[in-house]
């Protein structure tokens, strides 16, 4: 249930899933007596109620608890809560033994609840369901006459899709004709701006008609290999997100693994720790189509720079964002909390915003 339009909403399926997770945890705590319980935490009231209960139950059974925040909005969520709910959060967080965040810039979120040494940094990772042919990734770039831009994410306003389309419109007005934009993603409700699916579709179709011959919509790609082929054969990946729950978008890591130059936004989650401005891409201000158009124009006129950024993306991915690197770093964090071979469990599925 990872549809972003479902965030923070009560429904019977979510309630059933939460109750099932609590019962399952209790049974495992009775039977297995794990040394450590791993709990990804959410950033909305209904989901965190489940998470807080899981934390407290785990501590009752004398297990250590390692939390993991996959977003960046938790402090805003906390500040929006009433006094009693804040107390619940305080009690549950302070009883945990450590927490993982996605980047150094997010450590401040939990300084009121954890010592510095108990706040760990662990970036996300991206993986494909097949082996990547790195040589094929590298040689497939820049072999088309037109530079290929790609947007691969939900088609909702706060992911920056309309800022991107407005930037493309600006470039069209300036007579740029050496690129094309391919868009893939699911059209939906935006929980941040409130734009409905109908409104999103209407606005999106208007841009598609206006930018016909430049912008192409491929629909929602669910097949892993289809996504990979789209990214592998594209030059520049663009995600101008201002989505407040953003952490470290997996789509950016996937694009890096496919050798794309990246254009994204500053001060959104840990994007600016992932995309290094001037190294593997460009960062622009949120909701700024003019800056976005300028960044695109620089790259589409310099294929050498695109290739340089793409190679750096691959290097960064291989050094920091592979499953093997992630597992190694995760094990090191666990060892700091439990100094022996331990059995630990993930007691709930990843938070909805992940």
CSV table of N, CA and C in Angstrom, one decimal, residues 127-132 223-225:
chain,number,residue,atom,x,y,z
A,127,UNK,N,18.2,-1.7,-6.3
A,127,UNK,CA,18.6,-3.0,-6.9
A,127,UNK,C,17.6,-3.3,-8.0
A,128,UNK,N,18.2,-4.1,-9.0
A,128,UNK,CA,17.4,-4.6,-10.0
A,128,UNK,C,17.2,-6.1,-9.9
A,129,UNK,N,16.2,-6.6,-10.5
A,129,UNK,CA,16.0,-8.1,-10.3
A,129,UNK,C,16.8,-8.9,-11.3
A,130,UNK,N,17.9,-8.3,-11.9
A,130,UNK,CA,18.7,-9.0,-12.8
A,130,UNK,C,20.1,-8.3,-12.7
A,131,UNK,N,21.1,-8.9,-13.3
A,131,UNK,CA,22.5,-8.4,-13.2
A,131,UNK,C,22.6,-7.3,-14.2
A,132,UNK,N,23.3,-6.2,-13.8
A,132,UNK,CA,23.5,-5.1,-14.7
A,132,UNK,C,24.8,-5.3,-15.5
A,223,UNK,N,7.0,-3.1,-14.8
A,223,UNK,CA,8.0,-4.1,-15.1
A,223,UNK,C,9.4,-3.5,-14.8
A,224,UNK,N,10.1,-4.3,-14.0
A,224,UNK,CA,11.5,-3.8,-13.6
A,224,UNK,C,12.4,-3.6,-14.8
A,225,UNK,N,12.3,-4.6,-15.8
A,225,UNK,CA,13.2,-4.5,-16.9
A,225,UNK,C,12.8,-3.3,-17.8
